[in-house]
PDB file of C-alpha atoms and ligand atoms in Angstrom:
ATOM      1  CA  MET A  28      74.121 101.304 128.307  1.00 82.00           C
ATOM      2  CA  ASP A  29      71.683  98.467 128.778  1.00 87.00           C
ATOM      3  CA  ARG A  30      72.758  96.086 126.065  1.00 90.00           C
ATOM      4  CA  TYR A  31      70.865  93.077 127.430  1.00 90.00           C
ATOM      5  CA  ASN A  32      67.439  94.718 127.761  1.00 88.00           C
ATOM      6  CA  GLY A  33      67.556  97.760 125.471  1.00 83.00           C
ATOM      7  CA  SER A  34      66.389  97.627 121.869  1.00 88.00           C
ATOM      8  CA  ILE A  35      69.077  97.427 119.176  1.00 89.00           C
ATOM      9  CA  ARG A  36      68.302 101.030 118.250  1.00 87.00           C
ATOM     10  CA  GLU A  37      68.826 102.134 121.874  1.00 88.00           C
ATOM     11  CA  ILE A  38      72.154 100.266 121.988  1.00 90.00           C
ATOM     12  CA  ILE A  39      73.384 101.736 118.715  1.00 88.00           C
ATOM     13  CA  ARG A  40      72.225 105.260 119.538  1.00 88.00           C
ATOM     14  CA  ALA A  41      73.257 105.245 123.228  1.00 92.00           C
ATOM     15  CA  SER A  42      74.684 108.535 124.535  1.00 93.00           C
ATOM     16  CA  PHE A  43      78.470 108.760 124.376  1.00 94.00           C
ATOM     17  CA  LEU A  44      78.926 108.739 128.162  1.00 95.00           C
ATOM     18  CA  SER A  45      76.759 105.649 128.563  1.00 94.00           C
ATOM     19  CA  THR A  46      79.106 103.687 126.263  1.00 96.00           C
ATOM     20  CA  PHE A  47      81.676 103.642 129.086  1.00 97.00           C
ATOM     21  CA  TYR A  48      79.618 101.275 131.250  1.00 95.00           C
ATOM     22  CA  TYR A  49      76.949  98.635 130.784  1.00 94.00           C
ATOM     23  CA  LYS A  50      74.228  97.085 132.870  1.00 93.00           C
ATOM     24  CA  THR A  51      74.891  93.419 133.629  1.00 93.00           C
ATOM     25  CA  LYS A  52      72.242  90.684 133.468  1.00 91.00           C
ATOM     26  CA  GLU A  53      72.154  90.767 137.280  1.00 91.00           C
ATOM     27  CA  GLY A  54      71.387  94.510 137.272  1.00 90.00           C
ATOM     28  CA  GLY A  55      74.840  95.764 138.341  1.00 93.00           C
ATOM     29  CA  TYR A  56      77.114  98.068 136.342  1.00 95.00           C
ATOM     30  CA  ARG A  57      80.484  97.234 134.781  1.00 96.00           C
ATOM     31  CA  PRO A  58      82.981  99.250 132.709  1.00 97.00           C
ATOM     32  CA  THR A  59      82.955  98.543 128.977  1.00 97.00           C
ATOM     33  CA  TRP A  60      86.021  97.869 126.841  1.00 97.00           C
ATOM     34  CA  ARG A  61      85.823 101.475 125.716  1.00 97.00           C
ATOM     35  CA  PHE A  62      86.353 102.531 129.350  1.00 98.00           C
ATOM     36  CA  TRP A  63      89.464 100.330 129.700  1.00 98.00           C
ATOM     37  CA  ARG A  64      90.869 101.517 126.389  1.00 97.00           C
ATOM     38  CA  TRP A  65      90.464 105.181 127.217  1.00 98.00           C
ATOM     39  CA  LEU A  66      92.055 104.531 130.581  1.00 98.00           C
ATOM     40  CA  SER A  67      95.006 102.867 128.823  1.00 97.00           C
ATOM     41  CA  VAL A  68      95.468 105.827 126.426  1.00 97.00           C
ATOM     42  CA  ILE A  69      95.155 108.368 129.257  1.00 97.00           C
ATOM     43  CA  VAL A  70      97.594 106.521 131.556  1.00 97.00           C
ATOM     44  CA  ILE A  71     100.205 106.181 128.768  1.00 96.00           C
ATOM     45  CA  ASN A  72      99.994 109.860 127.888  1.00 95.00           C
ATOM     46  CA  ILE A  73      99.976 111.021 131.521  1.00 95.00           C
ATOM     47  CA  ALA A  74     103.114 108.913 132.019  1.00 95.00           C
ATOM     48  CA  PHE A  75     104.795 110.887 129.185  1.00 94.00           C
ATOM     49  CA  PHE A  76     103.660 114.166 130.757  1.00 94.00           C
ATOM     50  CA  ILE A  77     104.808 113.293 134.286  1.00 93.00           C
ATOM     51  CA  SER A  78     108.149 111.924 133.105  1.00 92.00           C
ATOM     52  CA  TYR A  79     108.946 115.230 131.411  1.00 92.00           C
ATOM     53  CA  HIS A  80     107.570 117.648 134.005  1.00 92.00           C
ATOM     54  CA  VAL A  81     108.581 115.852 137.198  1.00 90.00           C
ATOM     55  CA  ASP A  82     111.777 114.481 135.652  1.00 79.00           C
ATOM     56  CA  VAL A  83     111.181 110.843 136.539  1.00 84.00           C
ATOM     57  CA  GLN A  84     112.523 108.242 134.141  1.00 83.00           C
ATOM     58  CA  LEU A  85     109.233 106.448 133.721  1.00 89.00           C
ATOM     59  CA  LEU A  86     108.169 106.949 130.106  1.00 91.00           C
ATOM     60  CA  GLU A  87     110.300 109.648 128.523  1.00 91.00           C
ATOM     61  CA  GLY A  88     109.780 111.091 125.048  1.00 90.00           C
ATOM     62  CA  THR A  89     106.661 111.007 122.885  1.00 91.00           C
ATOM     63  CA  MET A  90     104.661 108.449 120.911  1.00 89.00           C
ATOM     64  CA  ASN A  91     107.256 108.598 118.111  1.00 89.00           C
ATOM     65  CA  GLY A  92     110.159 107.485 120.232  1.00 88.00           C
ATOM     66  CA  SER A  93     110.502 106.950 123.955  1.00 88.00           C
ATOM     67  CA  ARG A  94     112.307 105.233 126.787  1.00 88.00           C
ATOM     68  CA  LEU A  95     110.299 103.039 129.158  1.00 90.00           C
ATOM     69  CA  LEU A  96     112.296 102.773 132.399  1.00 89.00           C
ATOM     70  CA  GLY A  97     115.361 103.546 130.290  1.00 84.00           C
ATOM     71  CA  PHE A  98     114.552 100.955 127.613  1.00 87.00           C
ATOM     72  CA  HIS A  99     114.220 102.269 124.033  1.00 90.00           C
ATOM     73  CA  LEU A 100     110.890 102.082 122.212  1.00 93.00           C
ATOM     74  CA  ILE A 101     110.379 103.422 118.687  1.00 93.00           C
ATOM     75  CA  ASP A 102     107.190 103.544 116.681  1.00 94.00           C
ATOM     76  CA  LEU A 103     107.594 101.261 113.670  1.00 95.00           C
ATOM     77  CA  PHE A 104     106.620 103.778 111.005  1.00 96.00           C
ATOM     78  CA  THR A 105     108.886 106.408 112.585  1.00 95.00           C
ATOM     79  CA  ALA A 106     111.734 103.862 112.473  1.00 94.00           C
ATOM     80  CA  ILE A 107     111.041 103.061 108.799  1.00 95.00           C
ATOM     81  CA  GLU A 108     110.873 106.810 108.014  1.00 94.00           C
ATOM     82  CA  THR A 109     114.178 107.437 109.789  1.00 93.00           C
ATOM     83  CA  TRP A 110     115.918 104.604 107.972  1.00 93.00           C
ATOM     84  CA  THR A 111     114.487 105.839 104.670  1.00 94.00           C
ATOM     85  CA  ALA A 112     115.651 109.408 105.333  1.00 93.00           C
ATOM     86  CA  THR A 113     119.099 108.735 106.781  1.00 91.00           C
ATOM     87  CA  HIS A 114     119.944 105.364 105.184  1.00 87.00           C
ATOM     88  CA  ALA A 115     121.475 104.511 108.567  1.00 83.00           C
ATOM     89  CA  ILE A 116     120.471 101.883 111.097  1.00 82.00           C
ATOM     90  CA  HIS A 117     121.424 102.646 114.693  1.00 84.00           C
ATOM     91  CA  THR A 118     121.544 100.060 117.472  1.00 87.00           C
ATOM     92  CA  ASN A 119     119.046 101.919 119.689  1.00 86.00           C
ATOM     93  CA  MET A 120     116.584 102.060 116.831  1.00 88.00           C
ATOM     94  CA  ILE A 121     116.936  98.349 116.173  1.00 92.00           C
ATOM     95  CA  ILE A 122     116.321  97.585 119.853  1.00 92.00           C
ATOM     96  CA  GLY A 123     113.413 100.053 120.113  1.00 92.00           C
ATOM     97  CA  SER A 124     111.632  98.989 116.938  1.00 94.00           C
ATOM     98  CA  ALA A 125     112.238  95.252 117.480  1.00 95.00           C
ATOM     99  CA  THR A 126     110.703  95.532 120.966  1.00 95.00           C
ATOM    100  CA  ILE A 127     107.629  97.285 119.566  1.00 95.00           C
ATOM    101  CA  LEU A 128     107.448  94.750 116.739  1.00 96.00           C
ATOM    102  CA  VAL A 129     107.414  91.770 119.120  1.00 96.00           C
ATOM    103  CA  PHE A 130     104.996  93.501 121.497  1.00 96.00           C
ATOM    104  CA  TYR A 131     102.413  94.229 118.801  1.00 96.00           C
ATOM    105  CA  LEU A 132     102.889  90.809 117.219  1.00 96.00           C
ATOM    106  CA  LEU A 133     101.744  89.428 120.577  1.00 96.00           C
ATOM    107  CA  VAL A 134      98.979  91.860 121.572  1.00 95.00           C
ATOM    108  CA  GLY A 135      97.563  92.601 118.106  1.00 91.00           C
ATOM    109  CA  GLY A 136      98.942  94.877 115.387  1.00 89.00           C
ATOM    110  CA  LYS A 137      96.390  97.657 115.229  1.00 95.00           C
ATOM    111  CA  SER A 138      95.671  97.503 118.952  1.00 96.00           C
ATOM    112  CA  PHE A 139      98.049 100.496 118.996  1.00 96.00           C
ATOM    113  CA  CYS A 140      95.275 102.579 117.383  1.00 96.00           C
ATOM    114  CA  ALA A 141      92.667 101.701 120.014  1.00 96.00           C
ATOM    115  CA  TRP A 142      94.772 101.280 123.154  1.00 97.00           C
ATOM    116  CA  ALA A 143      97.644 103.797 122.853  1.00 96.00           C
ATOM    117  CA  CYS A 144      97.068 106.448 120.165  1.00 96.00           C
ATOM    118  CA  PRO A 145      96.030 109.819 121.656  1.00 95.00           C
ATOM    119  CA  TYR A 146      94.387 110.859 118.395  1.00 97.00           C
ATOM    120  CA  GLY A 147      92.260 107.674 118.565  1.00 95.00           C
ATOM    121  CA  ILE A 148      90.151 108.927 121.459  1.00 94.00           C
ATOM    122  CA  LEU A 149      89.620 112.340 119.852  1.00 96.00           C
ATOM    123  CA  SER A 150      88.618 110.515 116.702  1.00 97.00           C
ATOM    124  CA  GLU A 151      86.087 108.409 118.627  1.00 97.00           C
ATOM    125  CA  ILE A 152      84.374 111.578 119.860  1.00 97.00           C
ATOM    126  CA  GLY A 153      84.341 112.869 116.278  1.00 97.00           C
ATOM    127  CA  GLU A 154      82.963 109.535 115.090  1.00 97.00           C
ATOM    128  CA  HIS A 155      80.097 109.708 117.578  1.00 96.00           C
ATOM    129  CA  ILE A 156      79.124 113.209 116.407  1.00 97.00           C
ATOM    130  CA  HIS A 157      79.492 112.104 112.791  1.00 97.00           C
ATOM    131  CA  GLN A 158      77.184 109.110 113.306  1.00 95.00           C
ATOM    132  CA  LYS A 159      74.576 111.338 114.958  1.00 94.00           C
ATOM    133  CA  LEU A 160      74.684 113.785 112.039  1.00 96.00           C
ATOM    134  CA  VAL A 161      74.365 110.936 109.545  1.00 96.00           C
ATOM    135  CA  SER A 162      71.399 109.401 111.415  1.00 93.00           C
ATOM    136  CA  LYS A 163      69.675 112.821 111.445  1.00 93.00           C
ATOM    137  CA  ARG A 164      70.479 113.142 107.713  1.00 94.00           C
ATOM    138  CA  VAL A 165      72.368 116.408 108.269  1.00 96.00           C
ATOM    139  CA  ILE A 166      75.323 114.934 106.370  1.00 95.00           C
ATOM    140  CA  LYS A 167      75.783 111.820 104.277  1.00 93.00           C
ATOM    141  CA  GLU A 168      78.387 109.096 104.690  1.00 91.00           C
ATOM    142  CA  ARG A 169      81.284 109.045 102.226  1.00 93.00           C
ATOM    143  CA  LYS A 170      83.384 105.943 101.664  1.00 93.00           C
ATOM    144  CA  TRP A 171      86.406 105.098  99.561  1.00 92.00           C
ATOM    145  CA  ASN A 172      88.517 102.038  98.999  1.00 92.00           C
ATOM    146  CA  PRO A 173      90.554 101.674 102.238  1.00 91.00           C
ATOM    147  CA  ASN A 174      93.483 100.315 100.211  1.00 93.00           C
ATOM    148  CA  ILE A 175      94.225 103.939  99.314  1.00 96.00           C
ATOM    149  CA  ARG A 176      96.207 103.892 102.636  1.00 96.00           C
ATOM    150  CA  PHE A 177      98.913 101.813 101.039  1.00 96.00           C
ATOM    151  CA  ALA A 178      99.379 104.444  98.346  1.00 97.00           C
ATOM    152  CA  PHE A 179      99.706 107.150 101.050  1.00 97.00           C
ATOM    153  CA  TRP A 180     102.153 104.908 102.941  1.00 97.00           C
ATOM    154  CA  ALA A 181     104.362 104.551  99.850  1.00 97.00           C
ATOM    155  CA  VAL A 182     104.110 108.249  98.930  1.00 97.00           C
ATOM    156  CA  PHE A 183     105.143 109.422 102.424  1.00 96.00           C
ATOM    157  CA  LEU A 184     108.163 107.123 102.378  1.00 96.00           C
ATOM    158  CA  GLY A 185     109.018 108.010  98.769  1.00 96.00           C
ATOM    159  CA  VAL A 186     109.074 111.734  99.572  1.00 95.00           C
ATOM    160  CA  THR A 187     111.104 111.015 102.726  1.00 95.00           C
ATOM    161  CA  PHE A 188     113.643 109.090 100.646  1.00 95.00           C
ATOM    162  CA  ILE A 189     114.004 111.926  98.148  1.00 93.00           C
ATOM    163  CA  ASP A 190     114.054 114.744 100.732  1.00 89.00           C
ATOM    164  CA  GLY A 191     116.048 113.005 103.472  1.00 88.00           C
ATOM    165  CA  PHE A 192     113.512 114.502 105.885  1.00 88.00           C
ATOM    166  CA  LEU A 193     110.670 112.963 107.906  1.00 92.00           C
ATOM    167  CA  VAL A 194     108.008 114.724 105.846  1.00 91.00           C
ATOM    168  CA  PHE A 195     105.031 112.895 107.329  1.00 94.00           C
ATOM    169  CA  GLU A 196     105.908 114.121 110.818  1.00 94.00           C
ATOM    170  CA  ILE A 197     104.862 117.654 109.820  1.00 94.00           C
ATOM    171  CA  ILE A 198     101.265 116.461 109.506  1.00 95.00           C
ATOM    172  CA  ASN A 199     101.241 113.418 111.803  1.00 96.00           C
ATOM    173  CA  PRO A 200      98.422 114.088 114.327  1.00 96.00           C
ATOM    174  CA  ILE A 201      99.746 111.414 116.684  1.00 96.00           C
ATOM    175  CA  GLY A 202     103.147 113.101 117.000  1.00 95.00           C
ATOM    176  CA  ILE A 203     101.604 116.584 117.127  1.00 96.00           C
ATOM    177  CA  LEU A 204      99.159 115.610 119.881  1.00 95.00           C
ATOM    178  CA  SER A 205     101.788 113.705 121.819  1.00 95.00           C
ATOM    179  CA  ARG A 206     104.163 116.695 121.758  1.00 95.00           C
ATOM    180  CA  PHE A 207     101.242 118.952 122.712  1.00 95.00           C
ATOM    181  CA  ILE A 208     100.507 116.769 125.753  1.00 95.00           C
ATOM    182  CA  VAL A 209     104.151 116.592 126.845  1.00 94.00           C
ATOM    183  CA  TYR A 210     105.614 119.979 125.884  1.00 93.00           C
ATOM    184  CA  GLY A 211     102.529 122.214 125.636  1.00 92.00           C
ATOM    185  CA  TRP A 212     100.876 124.476 123.083  1.00 89.00           C
ATOM    186  CA  SER A 213     101.953 124.683 119.477  1.00 91.00           C
ATOM    187  CA  LEU A 214     100.117 126.049 116.451  1.00 93.00           C
ATOM    188  CA  ALA A 215     100.345 122.592 114.829  1.00 94.00           C
ATOM    189  CA  ILE A 216      97.433 121.523 117.017  1.00 96.00           C
ATOM    190  CA  VAL A 217      95.180 123.442 114.612  1.00 97.00           C
ATOM    191  CA  TRP A 218      96.001 120.821 111.978  1.00 97.00           C
ATOM    192  CA  VAL A 219      94.740 118.069 114.307  1.00 97.00           C
ATOM    193  CA  LEU A 220      91.473 119.981 114.709  1.00 97.00           C
ATOM    194  CA  VAL A 221      91.192 120.313 110.919  1.00 98.00           C
ATOM    195  CA  ILE A 222      91.501 116.523 110.549  1.00 98.00           C
ATOM    196  CA  LEU A 223      88.919 116.052 113.289  1.00 98.00           C
ATOM    197  CA  LEU A 224      86.485 118.410 111.548  1.00 98.00           C
ATOM    198  CA  PHE A 225      86.870 116.418 108.331  1.00 97.00           C
ATOM    199  CA  GLU A 226      86.084 113.230 110.273  1.00 97.00           C
ATOM    200  CA  ILE A 227      82.993 114.838 111.842  1.00 97.00           C
ATOM    201  CA  PHE A 228      81.545 116.475 108.760  1.00 97.00           C
ATOM    202  CA  TYR A 229      82.944 114.569 105.814  1.00 96.00           C
ATOM    203  CA  SER A 230      83.789 110.909 106.349  1.00 96.00           C
ATOM    204  CA  ARG A 231      83.751 108.584 109.381  1.00 96.00           C
ATOM    205  CA  ARG A 232      87.244 108.088 110.872  1.00 96.00           C
ATOM    206  CA  MET A 233      88.713 109.363 107.579  1.00 96.00           C
ATOM    207  CA  TRP A 234      92.286 109.783 108.808  1.00 97.00           C
ATOM    208  CA  CYS A 235      92.502 106.381 110.515  1.00 96.00           C
ATOM    209  CA  LYS A 236      90.732 104.499 107.750  1.00 95.00           C
ATOM    210  CA  TYR A 237      92.194 106.001 104.576  1.00 96.00           C
ATOM    211  CA  ILE A 238      95.415 107.884 105.335  1.00 97.00           C
ATOM    212  CA  CYS A 239      97.366 107.138 108.528  1.00 97.00           C
ATOM    213  CA  PRO A 240     100.603 105.302 107.632  1.00 97.00           C
ATOM    214  CA  VAL A 241     101.223 104.528 111.318  1.00 97.00           C
ATOM    215  CA  GLY A 242      98.002 102.495 111.475  1.00 96.00           C
ATOM    216  CA  THR A 243      98.769 100.992 108.065  1.00 97.00           C
ATOM    217  CA  THR A 244     102.095  99.676 109.389  1.00 97.00           C
ATOM    218  CA  TYR A 245     100.330  98.102 112.373  1.00 96.00           C
ATOM    219  CA  ASN A 246      97.737  96.678 109.972  1.00 96.00           C
ATOM    220  CA  LEU A 247     100.520  94.616 108.358  1.00 95.00           C
ATOM    221  CA  LEU A 248     101.400  93.116 111.767  1.00 95.00           C
ATOM    222  CA  GLY A 249      97.749  92.611 112.614  1.00 95.00           C
ATOM    223  CA  TRP A 250      97.272  89.876 110.029  1.00 95.00           C
ATOM    224  CA  VAL A 251      99.738  87.598 111.817  1.00 95.00           C
ATOM    225  CA  SER A 252      99.513  88.811 115.407  1.00 95.00           C
ATOM    226  CA  ALA A 253      98.668  86.390 118.205  1.00 95.00           C
ATOM    227  CA  THR A 254      95.782  88.133 119.988  1.00 96.00           C
ATOM    228  CA  LYS A 255      92.583  88.108 117.980  1.00 96.00           C
ATOM    229  CA  VAL A 256      88.877  88.755 118.278  1.00 97.00           C
ATOM    230  CA  GLN A 257      86.732  85.635 117.993  1.00 96.00           C
ATOM    231  CA  TRP A 258      83.033  85.474 117.102  1.00 96.00           C
ATOM    232  CA  ASP A 259      80.620  82.655 117.880  1.00 94.00           C
ATOM    233  CA  MET A 260      77.877  82.036 115.312  1.00 92.00           C
ATOM    234  CA  ASP A 261      75.857  79.900 117.757  1.00 92.00           C
ATOM    235  CA  LYS A 262      75.354  82.946 120.014  1.00 95.00           C
ATOM    236  CA  CYS A 263      74.729  85.538 117.295  1.00 95.00           C
ATOM    237  CA  ASP A 264      71.189  86.495 116.220  1.00 93.00           C
ATOM    238  CA  HIS A 265      72.411  88.787 113.435  1.00 93.00           C
ATOM    239  CA  CYS A 266      71.027  91.981 114.970  1.00 94.00           C
ATOM    240  CA  GLY A 267      73.742  93.993 113.200  1.00 93.00           C
ATOM    241  CA  ALA A 268      74.727  96.169 116.197  1.00 95.00           C
ATOM    242  CA  CYS A 269      78.412  95.209 115.897  1.00 96.00           C
ATOM    243  CA  LEU A 270      78.448  96.101 112.205  1.00 96.00           C
ATOM    244  CA  ASP A 271      77.141  99.543 113.120  1.00 94.00           C
ATOM    245  CA  ALA A 272      79.617 100.059 115.982  1.00 95.00           C
ATOM    246  CA  CYS A 273      82.795  98.925 114.188  1.00 96.00           C
ATOM    247  CA  PHE A 274      84.383 101.628 112.044  1.00 94.00           C
ATOM    248  CA  GLU A 275      86.366  98.931 110.234  1.00 93.00           C
ATOM    249  CA  ASN A 276      83.295  96.749 109.821  1.00 93.00           C
ATOM    250  CA  HIS A 277      84.542  95.044 106.661  1.00 94.00           C
ATOM    251  CA  VAL A 278      86.606  92.901 109.087  1.00 96.00           C
ATOM    252  CA  ILE A 279      83.409  91.373 110.536  1.00 96.00           C
ATOM    253  CA  GLU A 280      81.478  91.144 107.290  1.00 94.00           C
ATOM    254  CA  PHE A 281      81.224  87.418 108.032  1.00 93.00           C
ATOM    255  CA  VAL A 282      78.575  87.938 110.762  1.00 94.00           C
ATOM    256  CA  LYS A 283      75.974  88.498 108.052  1.00 93.00           C
ATOM    257  CA  PRO A 284      73.483  85.610 107.893  1.00 91.00           C
ATOM    258  CA  LYS A 285      74.265  84.895 104.245  1.00 91.00           C
ATOM    259  CA  TYR A 286      77.503  83.187 105.372  1.00 90.00           C
ATOM    260  CA  ASP A 287      75.821  80.887 107.931  1.00 86.00           C
ATOM    261  CA  LYS A 288      74.978  78.104 105.476  1.00 87.00           C
ATOM    262  CA  GLU A 289      78.565  77.818 104.273  1.00 87.00           C
ATOM    263  CA  ARG A 290      79.828  77.839 107.877  1.00 86.00           C
ATOM    264  CA  LYS A 291      77.405  75.124 108.937  1.00 84.00           C
ATOM    265  CA  GLU A 292      78.422  72.975 105.988  1.00 86.00           C
ATOM    266  CA  LYS A 293      82.047  73.288 107.083  1.00 86.00           C
ATOM    267  CA  GLY A 294      81.068  72.625 110.718  1.00 84.00           C
ATOM    268  CA  LYS A 295      82.848  75.841 111.658  1.00 86.00           C
ATOM    269  CA  THR A 296      80.746  77.988 113.968  1.00 86.00           C
ATOM    270  CA  LYS A 297      83.508  80.098 115.542  1.00 91.00           C
ATOM    271  CA  GLN A 298      85.388  82.575 113.430  1.00 93.00           C
ATOM    272  CA  ILE A 299      88.515  84.597 114.165  1.00 95.00           C
ATOM    273  CA  VAL A 300      88.832  88.159 112.841  1.00 96.00           C
ATOM    274  CA  ILE A 301      91.911  87.659 110.698  1.00 95.00           C
ATOM    275  CA  ASN A 302      91.899  91.036 108.946  1.00 96.00           C
ATOM    276  CA  GLY A 303      94.730  93.296 110.162  1.00 95.00           C
ATOM    277  CA  ASP A 304      92.375  96.285 110.250  1.00 96.00           C
ATOM    278  CA  CYS A 305      90.774  95.060 113.483  1.00 97.00           C
ATOM    279  CA  THR A 306      92.005  97.378 116.251  1.00 97.00           C
ATOM    280  CA  LEU A 307      90.891  95.012 119.051  1.00 97.00           C
ATOM    281  CA  CYS A 308      88.930  97.975 120.384  1.00 97.00           C
ATOM    282  CA  GLY A 309      86.132  95.829 121.818  1.00 97.00           C
ATOM    283  CA  ARG A 310      83.315  98.047 120.501  1.00 96.00           C
ATOM    284  CA  CYS A 311      81.714  94.941 119.007  1.00 97.00           C
ATOM    285  CA  PHE A 312      81.850  93.293 122.469  1.00 96.00           C
ATOM    286  CA  ASP A 313      80.328  96.401 124.064  1.00 96.00           C
ATOM    287  CA  VAL A 314      77.224  96.451 121.851  1.00 96.00           C
ATOM    288  CA  CYS A 315      76.632  92.714 121.446  1.00 96.00           C
ATOM    289  CA  HIS A 316      73.606  91.637 123.506  1.00 95.00           C
ATOM    290  CA  THR A 317      74.425  87.938 123.063  1.00 95.00           C
ATOM    291  CA  ASP A 318      78.114  88.116 124.081  1.00 96.00           C
ATOM    292  CA  ALA A 319      79.114  86.552 120.787  1.00 97.00           C
ATOM    293  CA  TYR A 320      82.614  88.064 120.870  1.00 97.00           C
ATOM    294  CA  ASN A 321      85.662  87.363 122.965  1.00 96.00           C
ATOM    295  CA  TYR A 322      89.448  87.736 122.709  1.00 96.00           C
ATOM    296  CA  THR A 323      91.558  84.713 121.891  1.00 95.00           C
ATOM    297  CA  PHE A 324      95.311  84.176 121.998  1.00 94.00           C
ATOM    298  CA  ARG A 325      96.404  82.052 119.063  1.00 89.00           C
ATOM    299  CA  LEU A 326      99.613  80.886 120.741  1.00 85.00           C
ATOM    300  CA  LYS A 327      97.809  79.611 123.838  1.00 78.00           C
ATOM    301  CA  ASP A 328      98.322  76.010 122.779  1.00 67.00           C
ATOM    302  CA  LEU A 329     102.066  76.628 122.727  1.00 61.00           C
ATOM    303  CA  VAL A 330     102.344  78.333 126.158  1.00 63.00           C
TER     304      VAL A 330
HETATM  305  S1  SF4 B 422      77.581  89.370 116.957  1.00 85.75           S
HETATM  306 FE1  SF4 B 422      76.200  90.268 118.482  1.00 85.75          FE
HETATM  307  S2  SF4 B 422      75.986  92.438 117.863  1.00 85.75           S
HETATM  308 FE2  SF4 B 422      76.855  91.313 116.100  1.00 85.75          FE
HETATM  309  S3  SF4 B 422      75.084  90.725 114.852  1.00 85.75           S
HETATM  310 FE3  SF4 B 422      75.500  89.009 116.233  1.00 85.75          FE
HETATM  311  S4  SF4 B 422      74.206  89.344 118.038  1.00 85.75           S
HETATM  312 FE4  SF4 B 422      74.289  91.297 116.905  1.00 85.75          FE
HETATM  313  S1  SF4 B 423      85.926  93.852 114.972  1.00 85.75           S
HETATM  314 FE1  SF4 B 423      85.425  94.581 117.040  1.00 85.75          FE
HETATM  315  S2  SF4 B 423      87.431  94.781 118.038  1.00 85.75           S
HETATM  316 FE2  SF4 B 423      87.819  94.689 115.822  1.00 85.75          FE
HETATM  317  S3  SF4 B 423      87.849  96.845 115.156  1.00 85.75           S
HETATM  318 FE3  SF4 B 423      85.735  96.094 114.889  1.00 85.75          FE
HETATM  319  S4  SF4 B 423      84.686  96.699 116.791  1.00 85.75           S
HETATM  320 FE4  SF4 B 423      86.903  96.805 117.205  1.00 85.75          FE
END
């Protein structure tokens, strides 16, 4: 992808493979953030696979619950589900969930979705196809209020409380895919493909945006987490490429020129993406031809 010399249309409509690298101003090639994220997801999931098949105690288990070099890690929503179902709090679960809690408070709540979730990369492929179909007017975009996620979150936990069973795990594509990667084929994988088809033909990133309670839990951390995306108004020319690339683009609504006057009056030209829906995926960095985005660590003044 040639984000510095290509037209905005060429950047937005770049082929999927070309979004893994970009041409620098000096004419060389560098990996994009998408490349590093995919590498992160692939390495994590290969570590699960190797630990099970070669019997090394590297990263044992699945995305729901695991042991990293023998140290317990538990996905936060899985921990909440388990507590809701069993009404019991075990020491290992406290250690595992507290570790994950602190980790994502530091690196960014929803960074889980972009940097670790195996369904996330499938969903990105689906999103690319979806965007192509929308631009060719084969299908139309459908949007709902993303706050519907909180209703799903409460319903899944409510049913778990009544049933005493981790109901959501039957349909959780993250757990299904993770078990598929580690333990092999199961018919449940068909359900993951059904979700993906809905995301391709019905609504962009539908599962992640409107349903997934795992992402919703990380959203809550995201609002207060330390690592954030920062945007610089002085660099931005309002081309809109980042708004097109970001599937949670309500979090960067502020790049629109209508907010410039207010910002200038306040003398505030840099803005942090506060909204917990930002996955720190770096897609906005990858398409921005003025390098208006960067990561910032809000605790840096303390360390
Ligand atoms: S931040 Fe970059 S990609 Fe987004 S509108 Fe401004 S110049 Fe365009
Ligand atoms: S604002 Fe940027 S980093 Fe955050 S979700 Fe959107 S594209 Fe990804």
